[in-house]
XYZ file of C-alpha atoms in Angstrom:
305
model
C 92.978 82.546 -25.401
C 95.884 82.004 -27.800
C 96.475 78.344 -28.694
C 99.947 76.848 -28.250
C 100.979 73.360 -29.367
C 104.057 71.502 -28.190
C 105.520 68.069 -27.467
C 105.159 66.520 -23.994
C 107.317 68.021 -21.271
C 107.550 71.420 -22.947
C 106.512 74.440 -20.884
C 105.125 77.462 -22.739
C 103.026 80.464 -21.929
C 99.539 81.127 -23.237
C 97.915 84.562 -23.181
C 94.452 85.665 -22.139
C 93.268 89.130 -23.208
C 92.437 91.543 -20.338
C 91.977 94.903 -22.017
C 93.635 97.963 -23.489
C 94.343 101.584 -22.626
C 95.033 104.810 -24.501
C 95.637 108.167 -22.794
C 95.789 110.407 -25.866
C 99.264 109.150 -26.686
C 101.351 110.888 -29.313
C 103.622 107.968 -30.174
C 104.679 105.349 -27.633
C 108.099 103.942 -28.547
C 109.252 102.246 -25.333
C 107.713 100.242 -22.502
C 109.045 98.561 -19.341
C 107.766 97.293 -15.986
C 108.922 98.332 -12.513
C 109.400 96.130 -9.458
C 106.079 97.384 -8.058
C 104.203 96.150 -11.127
C 103.726 99.608 -12.646
C 104.341 100.223 -16.351
C 106.477 103.063 -17.693
C 105.965 104.391 -21.233
C 107.970 106.731 -23.478
C 105.851 109.148 -25.521
C 108.243 110.259 -28.255
C 105.986 112.956 -29.755
C 104.827 114.579 -26.504
C 108.285 114.330 -24.880
C 107.079 112.779 -21.664
C 107.204 109.633 -19.572
C 103.931 108.109 -18.394
C 103.630 105.829 -15.355
C 100.516 103.637 -15.216
C 99.418 100.861 -12.886
C 99.105 97.228 -14.010
C 95.710 97.926 -15.624
C 96.784 101.121 -17.387
C 95.452 103.796 -15.012
C 97.694 106.886 -15.081
C 99.688 107.470 -11.888
C 102.159 110.179 -12.941
C 103.610 111.975 -15.955
C 107.064 113.479 -16.285
C 108.039 115.944 -19.023
C 111.577 115.526 -20.362
C 113.780 117.842 -22.408
C 114.021 115.697 -25.544
C 112.245 112.871 -27.376
C 112.460 109.671 -25.263
C 112.833 106.628 -27.508
C 113.583 103.495 -25.510
C 113.683 102.495 -21.856
C 114.572 99.605 -19.579
C 114.145 98.991 -15.856
C 116.809 96.883 -14.162
C 116.476 94.278 -11.415
C 117.528 97.050 -9.001
C 114.450 99.043 -10.103
C 116.464 101.762 -11.822
C 115.169 103.064 -15.149
C 117.253 104.132 -18.138
C 115.684 106.345 -20.816
C 117.441 106.993 -24.142
C 117.023 110.346 -25.909
C 118.897 109.921 -29.213
C 118.081 113.372 -30.621
C 119.893 115.067 -27.719
C 122.510 112.276 -27.425
C 121.559 111.691 -23.780
C 120.420 108.948 -21.422
C 118.407 109.542 -18.247
C 118.696 107.465 -15.103
C 115.476 107.578 -13.068
C 113.596 106.149 -10.113
C 110.628 104.773 -12.128
C 107.977 104.515 -9.409
C 108.700 107.981 -8.006
C 109.347 109.404 -11.498
C 112.462 111.209 -10.287
C 115.471 111.864 -12.531
C 118.628 110.698 -10.746
C 121.292 111.377 -13.370
C 121.731 112.501 -16.963
C 124.641 111.438 -19.183
C 125.506 113.088 -22.509
C 127.540 111.918 -25.501
C 129.931 114.781 -26.202
C 130.852 113.647 -29.724
C 128.435 114.788 -32.429
C 128.827 111.462 -34.246
C 127.746 109.463 -31.170
C 124.308 108.924 -29.638
C 122.453 106.514 -27.333
C 119.460 105.011 -29.128
C 118.248 101.990 -27.159
C 118.738 100.060 -23.921
C 118.073 96.578 -22.562
C 118.101 95.361 -18.961
C 119.798 92.084 -18.075
C 117.425 89.853 -16.139
C 118.128 88.316 -12.735
C 121.006 90.547 -11.651
C 119.638 90.825 -8.097
C 117.901 93.538 -6.112
C 121.086 94.926 -4.541
C 123.755 96.865 -6.406
C 126.793 94.729 -7.158
C 129.602 94.372 -9.656
C 127.183 92.753 -12.114
C 126.278 94.549 -15.324
C 122.630 95.589 -14.906
C 121.904 96.651 -18.508
C 123.397 97.409 -21.902
C 123.077 100.761 -23.636
C 122.903 100.749 -27.416
C 125.366 103.432 -28.488
C 125.675 104.356 -32.163
C 128.889 105.904 -33.455
C 129.516 106.641 -37.158
C 126.623 104.333 -38.049
C 127.846 101.315 -36.063
C 126.099 100.137 -32.875
C 127.823 99.055 -29.674
C 126.568 97.403 -26.493
C 127.851 99.560 -23.629
C 127.538 97.989 -20.145
C 126.168 99.864 -17.153
C 128.156 98.446 -14.243
C 127.166 99.378 -10.681
C 125.128 102.203 -12.208
C 128.192 103.847 -13.731
C 127.528 105.197 -17.220
C 130.501 105.710 -19.531
C 129.907 106.968 -23.072
C 133.520 107.656 -24.077
C 136.001 105.475 -26.022
C 133.152 103.282 -27.227
C 134.912 101.538 -30.194
C 137.905 100.455 -28.115
C 136.088 99.174 -25.053
C 132.747 97.660 -26.002
C 131.271 94.998 -28.250
C 129.992 95.894 -31.687
C 126.426 94.695 -32.326
C 126.133 95.695 -35.982
C 124.614 98.432 -38.103
C 120.995 99.466 -38.745
C 119.964 98.063 -35.347
C 116.439 99.161 -34.364
C 116.188 97.437 -30.971
C 118.181 94.822 -29.122
C 117.641 92.437 -26.224
C 120.454 91.597 -23.787
C 120.594 87.841 -23.167
C 123.511 88.423 -20.787
C 126.287 90.992 -20.492
C 128.188 89.554 -23.468
C 125.360 88.443 -25.754
C 122.395 90.165 -27.350
C 119.763 89.719 -30.040
C 118.986 92.580 -32.427
C 116.172 93.699 -34.733
C 117.635 95.009 -37.977
C 115.878 97.786 -39.856
C 114.178 96.671 -43.071
C 115.064 92.972 -42.628
C 113.068 89.856 -41.755
C 115.709 88.334 -39.494
C 117.266 88.957 -36.113
C 120.974 88.732 -35.314
C 122.915 87.235 -32.435
C 126.042 88.891 -31.072
C 128.214 86.888 -28.672
C 131.238 88.363 -26.895
C 133.755 89.442 -29.542
C 132.382 87.406 -32.451
C 130.846 89.088 -35.486
C 127.030 89.392 -35.433
C 125.332 86.392 -37.090
C 121.939 86.136 -38.760
C 120.262 83.456 -36.691
C 116.702 83.236 -37.854
C 115.182 84.093 -41.234
C 111.458 84.301 -40.523
C 109.133 83.945 -43.514
C 106.171 85.347 -41.571
C 108.076 88.496 -40.582
C 109.082 91.553 -42.599
C 109.495 94.355 -40.034
C 110.713 93.238 -36.568
C 110.237 96.012 -34.008
C 111.120 94.745 -30.534
C 112.427 91.717 -28.619
C 111.852 90.444 -25.083
C 112.016 87.105 -23.247
C 109.920 85.232 -20.692
C 110.971 83.420 -17.516
C 111.689 80.240 -19.528
C 114.096 82.058 -21.826
C 111.858 81.943 -24.898
C 112.364 84.923 -27.180
C 109.389 87.033 -28.348
C 109.643 89.276 -31.418
C 106.958 91.798 -32.359
C 106.455 92.469 -36.054
C 104.398 95.030 -37.933
C 103.872 93.692 -41.442
C 102.037 90.478 -40.539
C 100.756 91.637 -37.101
C 102.380 88.647 -35.394
C 104.161 88.082 -32.111
C 106.679 85.308 -32.810
C 108.033 83.002 -30.116
C 111.537 81.634 -30.709
C 113.713 78.990 -29.102
C 115.368 79.634 -25.732
C 118.380 81.869 -26.442
C 120.748 80.422 -23.843
C 119.956 76.833 -24.888
C 120.670 77.622 -28.539
C 123.969 79.278 -27.673
C 125.009 76.166 -25.740
C 124.076 73.909 -28.661
C 125.958 76.128 -31.094
C 129.197 74.450 -30.129
C 127.734 71.087 -31.135
C 126.876 72.421 -34.629
C 123.158 72.700 -33.827
C 122.819 76.309 -34.912
C 119.310 76.307 -36.347
C 117.030 78.663 -34.479
C 113.402 77.741 -34.521
C 110.165 79.709 -34.495
C 108.252 77.680 -31.905
C 104.893 79.270 -32.673
C 102.959 82.514 -33.086
C 101.061 82.799 -29.784
C 99.502 86.190 -30.628
C 98.393 87.596 -33.968
C 95.699 89.717 -35.646
C 92.980 87.441 -34.250
C 93.973 88.701 -30.784
C 93.826 92.369 -31.859
C 97.564 92.580 -32.542
C 97.972 95.304 -35.163
C 101.236 97.043 -36.079
C 102.955 96.342 -32.726
C 106.054 98.422 -32.005
C 107.130 97.356 -28.489
C 106.396 94.719 -25.876
C 107.391 93.673 -22.367
C 106.528 91.305 -19.545
C 106.019 92.631 -16.049
C 108.640 91.733 -13.443
C 106.965 88.513 -12.255
C 106.000 87.469 -15.821
C 102.295 87.352 -14.989
C 101.326 89.892 -17.679
C 102.407 90.797 -21.196
C 102.001 94.334 -22.570
C 102.154 95.172 -26.290
C 102.260 98.695 -27.729
C 99.818 98.405 -30.609
C 98.598 100.093 -33.809
C 101.727 102.091 -34.559
C 102.160 103.167 -30.930
C 98.646 104.476 -30.242
C 97.465 102.156 -27.448
C 98.584 99.267 -25.234
C 97.092 95.760 -24.995
C 97.235 93.806 -21.719
C 97.357 89.982 -21.565
C 97.361 87.642 -18.579
C 100.069 84.997 -18.828
C 99.002 81.370 -18.395
C 101.579 78.591 -18.011
C 101.016 75.321 -19.892
C 102.894 72.088 -19.207
C 102.298 69.711 -22.097
C 101.814 66.102 -21.033
C 100.125 64.521 -24.057
C 101.271 63.903 -27.609
C 99.245 65.703 -30.276
C 98.296 63.077 -32.880
C 96.868 63.892 -36.304
C 93.710 61.923 -36.934
């Protein structure tokens, strides 16, 4: 089990290895969990979506018409699949593997490259924004909200927040804030409302961030290929609150998973919907590792002898 150290009163997750699975994948680039506890995968090379149960047993496969890159499943159990090469996004029922809608960017200079669900938006459809689509236009990336399952990919620069350039993946903290992995850099950026993106955390142990997710305590997890580490960062919402009191330093809390836990060239990661399991797409997208999540409440001070 991965070791985590903290001061008394801090709650963090530990991880216990369960196993792995590989179903002759081409290249898995996206992963997300459904309400039923199933896991949906994007195989970019084989142009299909793969639905597996919580232990990785294949339930269904669905061929799509272009290379699926990223996906997210909302609190309403609706999946969104980005297909940047065809400038499209698919809306699907993930557990039935049924395509519900397909939206296309009509402008040649515009495409949808990634997507992130916003947690805790409720099971029923409402006026809340359920996810953000990462739309790239002329090299710049924008967070486009999906509101009441309505997808709009027009007039992007005028209507939506800019999240920067060279964004590889992003994680929606809420409908007006997101964290982004930047290609070729060892930091992540924070974008809040209409402010310019800010570099929030230069990480010495990271050189190629690949994906971001968060747990039920708001801690941020960043997968990274060069050092084979999964980094855990400070709670995003707490740091944004403290920003206004000039406490802007973001902290790497620890590295709960690394090469000693078989982490090797991870490219994507996600928790299941009840945060009882963590899945990491490993070894340059060839197989998936499964970890049980264990909650630790620290009650004793760690003293150096």
